[in-house]
Structures are given as C-alpha cells and as structure tokens.
GROMACS .gro file of C-alpha atoms in nm:
model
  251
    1UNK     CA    1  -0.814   7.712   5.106
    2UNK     CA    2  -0.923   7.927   5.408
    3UNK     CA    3  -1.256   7.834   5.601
    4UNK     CA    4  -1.380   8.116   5.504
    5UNK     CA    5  -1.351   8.026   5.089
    6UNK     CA    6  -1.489   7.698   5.263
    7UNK     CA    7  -1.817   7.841   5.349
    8UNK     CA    8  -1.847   8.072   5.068
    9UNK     CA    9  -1.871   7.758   4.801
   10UNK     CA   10  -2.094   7.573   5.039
   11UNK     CA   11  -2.343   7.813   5.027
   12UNK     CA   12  -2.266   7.866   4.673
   13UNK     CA   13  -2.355   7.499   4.599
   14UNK     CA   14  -2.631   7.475   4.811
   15UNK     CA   15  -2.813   7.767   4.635
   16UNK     CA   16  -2.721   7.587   4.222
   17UNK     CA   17  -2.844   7.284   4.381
   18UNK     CA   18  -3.198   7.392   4.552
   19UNK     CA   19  -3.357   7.277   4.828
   20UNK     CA   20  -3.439   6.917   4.795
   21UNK     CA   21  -3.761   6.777   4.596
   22UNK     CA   22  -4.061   6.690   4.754
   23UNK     CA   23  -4.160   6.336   4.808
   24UNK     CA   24  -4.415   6.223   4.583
   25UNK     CA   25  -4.750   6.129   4.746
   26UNK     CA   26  -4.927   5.817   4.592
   27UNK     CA   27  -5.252   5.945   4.364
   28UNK     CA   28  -5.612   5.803   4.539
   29UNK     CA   29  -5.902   5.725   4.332
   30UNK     CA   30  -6.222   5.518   4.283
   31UNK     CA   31  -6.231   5.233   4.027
   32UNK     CA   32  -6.584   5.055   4.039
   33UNK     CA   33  -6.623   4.981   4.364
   34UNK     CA   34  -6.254   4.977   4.538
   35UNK     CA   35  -6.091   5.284   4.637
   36UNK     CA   36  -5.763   5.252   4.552
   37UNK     CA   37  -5.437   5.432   4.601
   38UNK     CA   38  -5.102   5.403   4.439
   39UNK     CA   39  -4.757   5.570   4.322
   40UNK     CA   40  -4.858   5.721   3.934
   41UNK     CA   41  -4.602   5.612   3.723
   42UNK     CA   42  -4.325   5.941   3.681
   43UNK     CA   43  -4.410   6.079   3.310
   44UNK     CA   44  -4.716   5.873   3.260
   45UNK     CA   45  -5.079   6.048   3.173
   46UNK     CA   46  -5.366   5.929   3.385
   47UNK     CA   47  -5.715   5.828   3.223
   48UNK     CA   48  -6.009   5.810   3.385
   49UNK     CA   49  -6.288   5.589   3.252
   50UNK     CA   50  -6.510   5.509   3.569
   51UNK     CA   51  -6.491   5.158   3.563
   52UNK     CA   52  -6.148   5.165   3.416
   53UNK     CA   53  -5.844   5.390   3.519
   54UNK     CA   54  -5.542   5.369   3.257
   55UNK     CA   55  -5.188   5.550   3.260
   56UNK     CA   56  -5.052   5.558   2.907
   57UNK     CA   57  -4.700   5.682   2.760
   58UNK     CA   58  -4.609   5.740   2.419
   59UNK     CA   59  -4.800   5.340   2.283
   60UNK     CA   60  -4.739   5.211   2.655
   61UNK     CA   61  -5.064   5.102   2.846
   62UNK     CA   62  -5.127   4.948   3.187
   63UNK     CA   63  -5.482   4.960   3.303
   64UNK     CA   64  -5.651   4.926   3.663
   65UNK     CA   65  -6.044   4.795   3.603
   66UNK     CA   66  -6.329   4.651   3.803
   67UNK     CA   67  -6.468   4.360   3.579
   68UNK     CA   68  -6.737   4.322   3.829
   69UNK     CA   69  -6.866   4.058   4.064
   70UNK     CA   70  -6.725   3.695   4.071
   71UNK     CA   71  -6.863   3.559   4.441
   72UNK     CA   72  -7.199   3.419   4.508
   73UNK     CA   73  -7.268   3.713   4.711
   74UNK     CA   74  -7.134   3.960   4.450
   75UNK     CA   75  -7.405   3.841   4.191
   76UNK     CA   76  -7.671   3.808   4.472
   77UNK     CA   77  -7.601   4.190   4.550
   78UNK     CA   78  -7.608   4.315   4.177
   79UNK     CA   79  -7.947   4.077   4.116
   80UNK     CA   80  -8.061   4.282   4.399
   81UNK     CA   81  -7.951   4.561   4.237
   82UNK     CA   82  -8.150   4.521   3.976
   83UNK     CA   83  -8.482   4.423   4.175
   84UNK     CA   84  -8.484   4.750   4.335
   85UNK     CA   85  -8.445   4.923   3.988
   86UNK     CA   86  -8.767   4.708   3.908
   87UNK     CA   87  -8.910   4.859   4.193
   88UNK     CA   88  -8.866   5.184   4.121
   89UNK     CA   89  -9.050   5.106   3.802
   90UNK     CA   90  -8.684   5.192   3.596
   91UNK     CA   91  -8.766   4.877   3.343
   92UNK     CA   92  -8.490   4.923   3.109
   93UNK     CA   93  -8.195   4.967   3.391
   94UNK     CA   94  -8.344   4.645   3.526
   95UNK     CA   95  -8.353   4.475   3.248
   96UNK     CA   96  -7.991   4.647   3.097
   97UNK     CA   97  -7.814   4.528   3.462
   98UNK     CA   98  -7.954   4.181   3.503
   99UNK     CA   99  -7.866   4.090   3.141
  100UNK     CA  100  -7.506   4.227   3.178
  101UNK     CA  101  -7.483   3.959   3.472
  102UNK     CA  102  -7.277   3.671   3.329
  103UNK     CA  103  -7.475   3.414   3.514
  104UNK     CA  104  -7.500   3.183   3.228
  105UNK     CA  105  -7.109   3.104   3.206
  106UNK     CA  106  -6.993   3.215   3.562
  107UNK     CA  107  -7.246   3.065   3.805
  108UNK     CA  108  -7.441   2.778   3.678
  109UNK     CA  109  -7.384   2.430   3.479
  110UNK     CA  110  -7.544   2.404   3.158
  111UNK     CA  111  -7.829   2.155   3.333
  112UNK     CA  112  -7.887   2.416   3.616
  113UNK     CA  113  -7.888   2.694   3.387
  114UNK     CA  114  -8.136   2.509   3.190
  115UNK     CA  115  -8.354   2.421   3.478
  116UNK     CA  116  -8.342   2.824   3.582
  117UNK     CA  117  -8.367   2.979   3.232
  118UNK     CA  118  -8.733   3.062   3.235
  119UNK     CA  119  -8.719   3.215   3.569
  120UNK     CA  120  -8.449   3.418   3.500
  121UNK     CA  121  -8.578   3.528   3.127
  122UNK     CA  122  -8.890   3.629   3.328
  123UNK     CA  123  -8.673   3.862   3.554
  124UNK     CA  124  -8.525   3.998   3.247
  125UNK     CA  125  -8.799   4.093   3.077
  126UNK     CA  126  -9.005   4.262   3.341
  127UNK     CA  127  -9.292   4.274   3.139
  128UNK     CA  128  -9.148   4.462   2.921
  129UNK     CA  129  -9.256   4.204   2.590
  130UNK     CA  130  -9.439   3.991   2.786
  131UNK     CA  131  -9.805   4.070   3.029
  132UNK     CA  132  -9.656   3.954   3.372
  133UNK     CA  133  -9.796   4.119   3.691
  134UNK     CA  134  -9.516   4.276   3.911
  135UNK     CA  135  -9.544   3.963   4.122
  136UNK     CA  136  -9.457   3.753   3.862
  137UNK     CA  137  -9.135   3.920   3.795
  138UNK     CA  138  -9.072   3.936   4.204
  139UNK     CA  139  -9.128   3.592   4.257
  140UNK     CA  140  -8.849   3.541   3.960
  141UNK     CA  141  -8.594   3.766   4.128
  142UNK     CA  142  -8.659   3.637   4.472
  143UNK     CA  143  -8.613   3.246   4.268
  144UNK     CA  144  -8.330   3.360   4.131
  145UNK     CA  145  -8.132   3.514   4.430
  146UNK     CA  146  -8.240   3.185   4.661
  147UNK     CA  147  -8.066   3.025   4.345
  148UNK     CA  148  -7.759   3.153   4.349
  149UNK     CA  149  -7.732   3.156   4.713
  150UNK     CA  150  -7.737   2.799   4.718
  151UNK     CA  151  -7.415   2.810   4.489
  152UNK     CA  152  -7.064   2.771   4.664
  153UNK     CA  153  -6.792   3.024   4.604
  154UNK     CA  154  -6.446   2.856   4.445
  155UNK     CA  155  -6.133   2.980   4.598
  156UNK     CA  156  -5.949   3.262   4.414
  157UNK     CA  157  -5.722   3.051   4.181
  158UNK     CA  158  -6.048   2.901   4.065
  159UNK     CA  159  -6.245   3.198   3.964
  160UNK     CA  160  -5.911   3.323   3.819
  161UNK     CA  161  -5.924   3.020   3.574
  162UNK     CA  162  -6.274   3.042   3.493
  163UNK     CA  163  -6.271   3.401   3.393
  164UNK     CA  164  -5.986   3.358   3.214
  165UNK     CA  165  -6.141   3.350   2.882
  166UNK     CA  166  -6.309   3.726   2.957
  167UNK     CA  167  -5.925   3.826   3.033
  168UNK     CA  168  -5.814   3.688   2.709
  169UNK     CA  169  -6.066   3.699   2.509
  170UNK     CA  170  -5.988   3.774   2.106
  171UNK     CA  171  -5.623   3.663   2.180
  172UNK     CA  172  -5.451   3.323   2.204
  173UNK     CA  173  -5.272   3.344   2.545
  174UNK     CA  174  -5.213   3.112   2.848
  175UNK     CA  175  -5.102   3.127   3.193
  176UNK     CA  176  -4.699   3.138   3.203
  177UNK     CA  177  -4.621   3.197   3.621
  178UNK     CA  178  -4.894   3.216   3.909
  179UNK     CA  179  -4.859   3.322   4.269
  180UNK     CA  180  -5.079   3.367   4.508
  181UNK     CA  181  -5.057   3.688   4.716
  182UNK     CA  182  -5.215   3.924   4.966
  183UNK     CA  183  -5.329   4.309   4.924
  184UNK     CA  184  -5.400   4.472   5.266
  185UNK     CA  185  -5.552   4.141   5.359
  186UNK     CA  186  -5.715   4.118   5.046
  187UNK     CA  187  -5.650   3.725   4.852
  188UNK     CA  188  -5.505   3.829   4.506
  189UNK     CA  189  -5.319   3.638   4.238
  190UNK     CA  190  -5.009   3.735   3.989
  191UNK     CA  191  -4.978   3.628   3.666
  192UNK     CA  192  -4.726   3.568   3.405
  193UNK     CA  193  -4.898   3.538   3.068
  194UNK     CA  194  -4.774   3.429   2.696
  195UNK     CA  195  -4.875   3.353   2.331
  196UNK     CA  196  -5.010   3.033   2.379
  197UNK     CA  197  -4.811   2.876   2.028
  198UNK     CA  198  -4.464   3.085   2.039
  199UNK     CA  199  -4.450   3.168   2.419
  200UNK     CA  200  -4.376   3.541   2.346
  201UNK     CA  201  -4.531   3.859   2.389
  202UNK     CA  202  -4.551   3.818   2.791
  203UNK     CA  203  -4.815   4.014   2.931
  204UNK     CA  204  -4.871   4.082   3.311
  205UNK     CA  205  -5.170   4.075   3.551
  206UNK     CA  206  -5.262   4.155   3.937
  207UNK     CA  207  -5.615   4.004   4.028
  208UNK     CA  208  -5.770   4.135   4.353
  209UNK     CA  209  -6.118   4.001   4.526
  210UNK     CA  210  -6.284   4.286   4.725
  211UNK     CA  211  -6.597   4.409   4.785
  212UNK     CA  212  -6.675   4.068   4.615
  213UNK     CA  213  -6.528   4.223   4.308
  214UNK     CA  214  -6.260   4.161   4.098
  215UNK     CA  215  -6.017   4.458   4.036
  216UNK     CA  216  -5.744   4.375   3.747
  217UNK     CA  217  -5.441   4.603   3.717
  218UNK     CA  218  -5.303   4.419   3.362
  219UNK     CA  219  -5.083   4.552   3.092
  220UNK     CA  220  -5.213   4.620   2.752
  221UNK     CA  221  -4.982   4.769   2.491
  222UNK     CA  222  -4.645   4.799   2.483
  223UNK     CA  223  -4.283   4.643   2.499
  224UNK     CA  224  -4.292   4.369   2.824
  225UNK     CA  225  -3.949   4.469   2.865
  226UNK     CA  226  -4.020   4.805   2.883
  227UNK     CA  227  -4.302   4.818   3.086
  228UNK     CA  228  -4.214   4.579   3.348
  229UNK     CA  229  -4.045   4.736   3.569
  230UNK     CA  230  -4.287   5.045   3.613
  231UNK     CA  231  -4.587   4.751   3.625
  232UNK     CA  232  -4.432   4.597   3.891
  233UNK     CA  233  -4.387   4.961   4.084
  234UNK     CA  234  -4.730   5.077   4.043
  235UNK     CA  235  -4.864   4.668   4.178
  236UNK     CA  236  -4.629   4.708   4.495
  237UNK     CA  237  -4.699   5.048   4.584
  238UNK     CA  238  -5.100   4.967   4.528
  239UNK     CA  239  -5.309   4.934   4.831
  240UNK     CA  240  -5.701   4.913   4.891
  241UNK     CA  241  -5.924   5.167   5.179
  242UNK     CA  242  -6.072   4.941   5.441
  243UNK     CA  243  -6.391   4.736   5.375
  244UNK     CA  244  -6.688   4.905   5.404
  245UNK     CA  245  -6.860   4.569   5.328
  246UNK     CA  246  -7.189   4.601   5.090
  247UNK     CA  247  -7.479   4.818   5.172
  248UNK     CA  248  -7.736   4.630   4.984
  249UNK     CA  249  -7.941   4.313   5.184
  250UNK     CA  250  -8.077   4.021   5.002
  251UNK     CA  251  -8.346   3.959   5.348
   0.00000   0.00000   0.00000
C-alpha cells in the first residue's frame, strides 16, 4: 500500500468517524436552600419540584431533596422566619411555617416540650382563634427562639438516627452500612439500607448538613442492582457552591 492510499483512508476514516464528542458539563441547580451541581445521569429525565429534584428512567427513581433544618440554629432561623411573617401581619404563613417545624419530635424531650407547649401554641396561633395582643405572640416567639438556643446540636450520625423515622417512614427498613464522609467540606453520611425482617430490597442514601439543612440524594424505585451504579456516579460527581452562611439574625 502506497503512502499515498495511506492518507487517502485516514482521511476517509476520520470523516465516518466525526470529530470527537463534547465533554459533558455537570447540570447546576437549586434544591431548597443548597445550590448544587452534578453529572445528570446519561438517558435519565430531570424533574424539578422546588424542594425536590428527581431524575427518573423507565420505573427508576433517585431523588435529591432538602428535608429542611436539623441544627439548633436551622430551627432558630426558620422560627425567625416565621416571626417576621407575623410581622408583616401574613397570619396564616406564620402560622402554616411554624407548625410545619418538627419541634415536638426533633428538638425537645417530652418534659421540655411539655413545659414549652403553651408558649409555642401561642406563637402558632397568632391570634388567629384566640384575643392575644401582638406582644403576646412576640414575647412567645422571642421565648421560643431563647429556647431552642439553649439546645445543643448532636453530631451528624446523631441527627441521622433521629430522623430516621421521617426517612423511612411507611416502610420497615434499617440501617445496613454507614460511613461518614465529606462534601466540599461539608460533614455527610452514606448509607446502606434494608428490609428490616428479610434484609432485601437495599436502598441507598447520601445525607449532607449545609446551610444547617439537610439535603438527601436517596433512591426510590427501582432494581438496587440496577440503579447502583448510576447512584453512586451522580453522589461522586455531586458538589455544593460555597457557603453563603444565613441572612436572617435571631439579635
């Protein structure tokens, strides 16, 4: 074969073959309150649901949600939240926001929470259903942020267990594996999860704390098998935009 044929079916080749694909750049997006970025699953269809983001194929689901604030300072900032929506004379946000706080079950003991009920039913209501002056129901969100500042956050392993039952809830499932890792300096935890009884249907998890937060990237439906090895893609490739630390004060 002469150089010249050589050439000929190089560029021949080159042109069947095309010039070579472009990388592909990872998707951003907000969920809740963490900006997040990460490779999208090739072939996958991208929801978005605000709080929730979820990338489905064919009855595959993995889902990437803030389930709000687990940190002493998290609640403190969403109670404050909902003071200034008092403020603003916006009753039924108030009241709609506070209530969706689980403070009951995620900050206090039964014998504080029933030491702090009537202050924070008082907050609640906002005289809506009851006469209170607007002082009354500022005194009762000032009590109750003083309140929970004087709780302690757990460490991350902690909270994970304690929320556990939100994670699971409706299904009978228990912690298989846990590690403990790091997400552009942010603490996280991975789990391994399985039918409590027959130790089957493994699902996983990624928990993140930022912004006081907690963001969970978790599968849902689907064949474990099947979707662990894009799961485990989309986790490693995920990172988090710098902190831009809270802009509410509790002073």
């Amino acid at each position: 074969m002469t150089r010249c044929t050589v050439a000929i079916l190089a560029v021949i080749l080159s042109a069947a073959c095309g010039p070579a694909p472009e990388p592909q750049e990872p998707v951003r997006f907000t969920v809740g309150l963490h900006p997040v970025s990460l490779m999208e699953p090739d072939g996958w269809e991208h929801l978005d649901h605000g709080l929730e983001h979820r990338f489905h194929k064919d009855l595959l689901q993995i889902s990437v949600a803030d389930i709000g604030p687990v940190t002493r300072d998290g609640y403190r900032r969403e109670i404050g939240h909902a003071l200034e929506l008092f403020r603003q004379e916006r009753l039924e946000d108030a009241r709609a926001h506070l209530s969706g706080l689980p403070l009951k079950a995620a900050v206090f003991t039964p014998r504080e929470w029933d030491t702090i009920r009537g202050t924070w039913f008082k907050a609640v209501d906002g005289g809506l259903t009851k006469p209170l002056s607007d002082n009354d129901v500022e005194f009762a969100y000032r009590d109750l942020l003083e309140m929970v500042g004087s709780k302690q956050t757990e460490p991350l392993a902690e909270l994970v267990h304690r929320i556990m039952p939100d994670l699971f809830a409706g299904t009978h499932r228990e912690v298989a594996e846990q590690e403990a890792v790091v997400v552009d300096g942010r603490p996280g935890v991975r789990l391994e999860t399985w039918d409590r009884l027959s130790h089957d249907h493994r699902r996983s998890f990624l928990l993140i704390l930022n912004h006081d937060n907690l963001l969970v990237v978790r599968m849902e439906l689907g064949d474990y098998e099947e979707m662990k090895p894009v799961f485990d893609a989309l986790v490693d490739s995920l990172s988090l935009e710098p902190d831009q630390g809270s802009t509410w004060s509790a002073s």
